[in-house]
Tab-separated table of C-alpha atoms in Angstrom:
chain	number	residue	atom	x	y	z
X	1	UNK	CA	-19.059	-21.866	8.476
X	2	UNK	CA	-15.646	-24.186	8.310
X	3	UNK	CA	-12.668	-22.215	7.257
X	4	UNK	CA	-9.824	-23.617	5.390
X	5	UNK	CA	-8.055	-26.746	7.182
X	6	UNK	CA	-4.878	-27.910	6.493
X	7	UNK	CA	-3.007	-31.165	7.978
X	8	UNK	CA	-0.890	-32.359	9.531
X	9	UNK	CA	-0.099	-29.132	11.315
X	10	UNK	CA	3.197	-30.200	11.953
X	11	UNK	CA	5.399	-32.760	9.840
X	12	UNK	CA	9.053	-33.784	10.605
X	13	UNK	CA	10.750	-36.171	8.350
X	14	UNK	CA	14.099	-37.276	7.292
X	15	UNK	CA	15.943	-35.987	4.293
X	16	UNK	CA	15.044	-37.976	1.531
X	17	UNK	CA	11.573	-39.045	2.624
X	18	UNK	CA	8.528	-38.080	0.653
X	19	UNK	CA	5.813	-36.097	2.288
X	20	UNK	CA	2.111	-35.202	1.733
X	21	UNK	CA	0.464	-32.039	2.952
X	22	UNK	CA	-3.118	-31.790	2.541
X	23	UNK	CA	-5.427	-29.080	2.041
X	24	UNK	CA	-9.288	-28.699	2.506
X	25	UNK	CA	-10.555	-25.471	1.187
X	26	UNK	CA	-13.880	-23.693	2.089
X	27	UNK	CA	-16.752	-25.072	0.366
X	28	UNK	CA	-17.900	-23.657	-2.831
X	29	UNK	CA	-14.408	-22.150	-3.246
X	30	UNK	CA	-13.524	-22.550	-6.677
X	31	UNK	CA	-9.698	-21.004	-6.339
X	32	UNK	CA	-6.926	-22.790	-4.437
X	33	UNK	CA	-3.303	-21.538	-3.666
X	34	UNK	CA	-0.482	-22.780	-2.316
X	35	UNK	CA	2.162	-20.885	-0.739
X	36	UNK	CA	5.702	-21.547	0.792
X	37	UNK	CA	6.634	-19.221	3.853
X	38	UNK	CA	10.289	-19.506	4.838
X	39	UNK	CA	11.774	-17.896	7.851
X	40	UNK	CA	11.916	-13.787	7.487
X	41	UNK	CA	10.294	-14.123	3.929
X	42	UNK	CA	7.271	-13.325	2.383
X	43	UNK	CA	4.588	-15.820	1.104
X	44	UNK	CA	6.197	-17.728	-2.264
X	45	UNK	CA	3.704	-18.687	-4.849
X	46	UNK	CA	3.641	-22.251	-5.487
X	47	UNK	CA	0.757	-23.473	-7.321
X	48	UNK	CA	-2.773	-22.301	-8.237
X	49	UNK	CA	-6.138	-24.267	-9.310
X	50	UNK	CA	-9.377	-22.933	-10.408
X	51	UNK	CA	-12.172	-24.966	-10.984
X	52	UNK	CA	-11.320	-27.655	-13.829
X	53	UNK	CA	-8.901	-25.421	-15.591
X	54	UNK	CA	-5.171	-26.758	-15.964
X	55	UNK	CA	-3.263	-25.638	-12.900
X	56	UNK	CA	-0.711	-22.901	-12.805
X	57	UNK	CA	2.424	-24.763	-11.587
X	58	UNK	CA	4.848	-21.935	-12.325
X	59	UNK	CA	5.944	-21.366	-8.689
X	60	UNK	CA	6.999	-25.167	-7.974
X	61	UNK	CA	10.596	-24.633	-6.962
X	62	UNK	CA	11.423	-28.236	-8.688
X	63	UNK	CA	10.081	-31.366	-9.900
X	64	UNK	CA	10.053	-32.697	-6.692
X	65	UNK	CA	7.386	-30.894	-5.997
X	66	UNK	CA	3.831	-31.523	-7.080
X	67	UNK	CA	0.169	-31.020	-6.167
X	68	UNK	CA	-3.309	-32.208	-7.333
X	69	UNK	CA	-6.818	-31.383	-6.678
X	70	UNK	CA	-9.516	-33.941	-6.337
X	71	UNK	CA	-12.843	-33.240	-7.315
X	72	UNK	CA	-12.412	-29.396	-7.425
X	73	UNK	CA	-12.057	-29.677	-3.485
X	74	UNK	CA	-9.241	-31.087	-1.216
X	75	UNK	CA	-5.697	-30.442	-2.653
X	76	UNK	CA	-2.688	-32.421	-1.763
X	77	UNK	CA	1.037	-31.044	-1.916
X	78	UNK	CA	3.644	-33.633	-2.536
X	79	UNK	CA	7.285	-33.331	-2.039
X	80	UNK	CA	9.465	-36.266	-3.173
X	81	UNK	CA	12.902	-36.759	-1.742
X	82	UNK	CA	12.634	-33.774	0.766
X	83	UNK	CA	15.661	-31.599	1.160
X	84	UNK	CA	16.500	-29.550	4.058
X	85	UNK	CA	15.545	-26.366	2.177
X	86	UNK	CA	12.074	-27.580	2.038
X	87	UNK	CA	11.697	-26.677	5.438
X	88	UNK	CA	9.054	-24.070	5.778
X	89	UNK	CA	5.681	-23.372	6.602
X	90	UNK	CA	3.145	-24.309	3.723
X	91	UNK	CA	0.143	-22.354	3.438
X	92	UNK	CA	-2.875	-23.087	1.476
X	93	UNK	CA	-5.652	-20.452	0.797
X	94	UNK	CA	-8.921	-20.722	-0.964
X	95	UNK	CA	-10.968	-17.798	-2.879
X	96	UNK	CA	-14.765	-17.767	-4.054
X	97	UNK	CA	-13.218	-17.184	-7.604
X	98	UNK	CA	-10.642	-15.742	-9.711
X	99	UNK	CA	-9.842	-12.386	-9.903
X	100	UNK	CA	-9.098	-9.934	-7.326
X	101	UNK	CA	-10.653	-11.348	-4.284
X	102	UNK	CA	-9.498	-11.802	-0.883
X	103	UNK	CA	-7.764	-15.196	-0.334
X	104	UNK	CA	-8.699	-17.156	2.995
X	105	UNK	CA	-5.726	-18.778	4.520
X	106	UNK	CA	-5.518	-22.095	6.297
X	107	UNK	CA	-3.307	-22.407	9.457
X	108	UNK	CA	-0.455	-23.811	7.617
X	109	UNK	CA	1.736	-27.246	7.911
X	110	UNK	CA	5.267	-26.609	9.331
X	111	UNK	CA	7.498	-29.002	7.533
X	112	UNK	CA	10.861	-29.756	9.120
X	113	UNK	CA	13.684	-31.551	7.496
X	114	UNK	CA	16.077	-33.416	9.265
R	1	UNK	CA	9.067	-5.465	-12.189
R	2	UNK	CA	6.073	-5.854	-10.097
R	3	UNK	CA	6.928	-6.060	-6.302
R	4	UNK	CA	5.878	-5.179	-2.837
R	5	UNK	CA	7.969	-3.280	-0.348
R	6	UNK	CA	7.596	-3.478	3.568
R	7	UNK	CA	10.601	-1.335	4.389
R	8	UNK	CA	10.478	-2.068	8.354
R	9	UNK	CA	11.012	-5.440	9.380
R	10	UNK	CA	10.211	-5.239	12.863
R	11	UNK	CA	8.413	-2.257	14.539
R	12	UNK	CA	8.073	-1.756	18.562
R	13	UNK	CA	5.058	0.545	19.805
R	14	UNK	CA	3.950	0.892	23.211
R	15	UNK	CA	0.543	0.108	24.257
R	16	UNK	CA	-1.992	2.719	23.372
R	17	UNK	CA	0.519	4.424	21.011
R	18	UNK	CA	-0.471	4.913	17.162
R	19	UNK	CA	0.714	2.904	14.584
R	20	UNK	CA	2.022	2.993	10.686
R	21	UNK	CA	3.032	0.096	8.749
R	22	UNK	CA	4.476	1.156	5.399
R	23	UNK	CA	3.632	-0.595	2.004
R	24	UNK	CA	5.067	0.420	-1.063
R	25	UNK	CA	4.415	-1.374	-4.622
R	26	UNK	CA	5.312	-1.366	-7.917
R	27	UNK	CA	2.483	-2.410	-10.463
R	28	UNK	CA	2.011	-1.964	-14.057
R	29	UNK	CA	-1.886	-1.910	-13.616
R	30	UNK	CA	-4.840	-0.589	-11.255
R	31	UNK	CA	-3.683	-2.405	-8.306
R	32	UNK	CA	-5.762	-4.107	-5.746
R	33	UNK	CA	-4.226	-3.887	-2.543
R	34	UNK	CA	-4.559	-5.857	0.815
R	35	UNK	CA	-3.283	-6.077	4.397
R	36	UNK	CA	-3.361	-9.398	6.227
R	37	UNK	CA	-2.498	-10.259	9.793
R	38	UNK	CA	-0.690	-13.239	10.866
R	39	UNK	CA	-0.503	-14.187	14.858
R	40	UNK	CA	1.845	-16.778	15.670
R	41	UNK	CA	0.904	-20.726	14.462
R	42	UNK	CA	-1.943	-19.250	12.524
R	43	UNK	CA	-2.704	-18.576	8.715
R	44	UNK	CA	-3.057	-15.007	7.530
R	45	UNK	CA	-6.269	-13.293	8.241
R	46	UNK	CA	-7.425	-10.372	5.869
R	47	UNK	CA	-7.588	-6.972	7.664
R	48	UNK	CA	-8.696	-4.705	4.860
R	49	UNK	CA	-8.444	-4.278	1.023
R	50	UNK	CA	-8.760	-1.699	-1.660
R	51	UNK	CA	-10.100	-2.258	-4.915
R	52	UNK	CA	-11.614	1.132	-6.153
R	53	UNK	CA	-13.530	4.340	-4.895
R	54	UNK	CA	-12.608	6.096	-1.773
R	55	UNK	CA	-8.859	5.644	-0.908
R	56	UNK	CA	-9.293	5.348	2.986
R	57	UNK	CA	-9.988	1.899	3.667
R	58	UNK	CA	-11.543	0.721	6.777
R	59	UNK	CA	-10.687	-2.659	8.092
R	60	UNK	CA	-11.495	-5.058	11.092
R	61	UNK	CA	-10.017	-4.533	14.428
R	62	UNK	CA	-9.941	-0.591	13.990
R	63	UNK	CA	-7.443	-0.736	11.339
R	64	UNK	CA	-7.533	1.514	8.616
R	65	UNK	CA	-5.154	1.992	5.304
R	66	UNK	CA	-4.799	4.655	2.708
R	67	UNK	CA	-4.234	4.243	-1.198
R	68	UNK	CA	-1.865	7.068	-2.306
R	69	UNK	CA	-1.513	6.235	-6.175
R	70	UNK	CA	1.242	9.129	-6.511
R	71	UNK	CA	3.462	7.662	-3.768
R	72	UNK	CA	2.598	3.860	-4.857
R	73	UNK	CA	2.021	3.329	-1.199
R	74	UNK	CA	-0.989	1.666	1.059
R	75	UNK	CA	0.121	2.391	4.400
R	76	UNK	CA	-1.586	0.467	7.470
R	77	UNK	CA	-2.414	2.481	10.573
R	78	UNK	CA	-4.380	2.485	13.815
R	79	UNK	CA	-4.827	5.448	16.567
R	80	UNK	CA	-4.221	3.067	19.355
R	81	UNK	CA	-2.325	0.067	19.340
R	82	UNK	CA	-3.641	-3.002	22.103
R	83	UNK	CA	-1.271	-5.723	23.274
R	84	UNK	CA	-3.475	-8.106	20.978
R	85	UNK	CA	-2.491	-6.331	17.748
R	86	UNK	CA	1.092	-8.005	18.249
R	87	UNK	CA	1.797	-10.012	15.085
R	88	UNK	CA	3.295	-10.237	11.658
R	89	UNK	CA	1.590	-7.765	9.061
R	90	UNK	CA	1.642	-8.542	5.541
R	91	UNK	CA	0.696	-6.313	2.687
R	92	UNK	CA	-0.305	-7.747	-0.914
R	93	UNK	CA	-1.005	-6.677	-4.320
R	94	UNK	CA	-2.868	-8.176	-7.220
R	95	UNK	CA	-4.575	-7.163	-10.675
R	96	UNK	CA	-6.892	-8.452	-12.851
R	97	UNK	CA	-5.640	-12.070	-12.411
R	98	UNK	CA	-5.390	-14.421	-9.667
R	99	UNK	CA	-1.541	-13.704	-9.067
R	100	UNK	CA	-0.722	-11.839	-5.963
R	101	UNK	CA	2.279	-10.411	-4.695
R	102	UNK	CA	2.958	-10.136	-0.942
R	103	UNK	CA	5.724	-8.189	0.754
R	104	UNK	CA	8.171	-9.675	3.389
R	105	UNK	CA	6.475	-8.624	5.992
R	106	UNK	CA	6.646	-6.285	9.274
R	107	UNK	CA	6.498	-7.982	12.505
R	108	UNK	CA	5.175	-5.756	15.202
R	109	UNK	CA	5.809	-5.675	19.091
R	110	UNK	CA	3.549	-4.066	21.570
R	111	UNK	CA	5.281	-3.011	24.839
R	112	UNK	CA	2.919	-3.082	27.860
C-alpha cells in the first residue's frame, strides 16, 4: 500500500515568509509525528498527534511553529515568519497506534530559508 | 536523563568487510530499541527492532543487532557489507509511551 507522503519535497522561501508543509500518513494509522532533522543532528521531535486526543506540542521550538491534523488524517505543519535557522529537513512519520511501535517515515521536506 | 549515543559519526568499510555500528542508550525503563536507515533524500526505513525476548534480532537486508542490557548497548552488525549499504544509520529508543529518542546517526561509506 501507499506509504507516508509529504509535500513539497523541497521548499525555498525568503526570510519572514510563512510556509506550510503537508503530511499524508498511511491510511488507518492513528499516530502522527513531525520531526526536524538539521545537518549533523539527530531527529528533533516537534509534535505528536494521536487520534482525537490533544496533541503533544512540547517539541515545537517557538510559537512561530504550529500544526494541525484534519479528520485524523492529513497534517499540516506551519512555520510563520521563517528564519534562517528554520532551514532543515522536516520529516513526518505515522504509526498504527501509540506505544512502542515502529514509525513509518515520509521522504521529508527540505526547507531552505534564504 | 534519557539519551541515545552513536559514538561514530562516520565509518568507512570496504565492500565485503564486516560492519558494526555502535549504539548506547540511557533509559530508565525497559527500552524498546530500533535501528533505522536513511538513504540520501529519503525518509527513514526500519531495519530491525527489539521489544523483548531473544536478545539477538534479525532484520532486513542481512542486518542483525544484539541487545546487551548490562552494557546498555544495541549494536548493529552485518557480516558482509554491500555498496548499496552506504547510508546513514540511526539508533532509537522508546518505552511504553509514544516518545522516541533518536541518536545523531552514523554515516556509512563503502569502498569498492
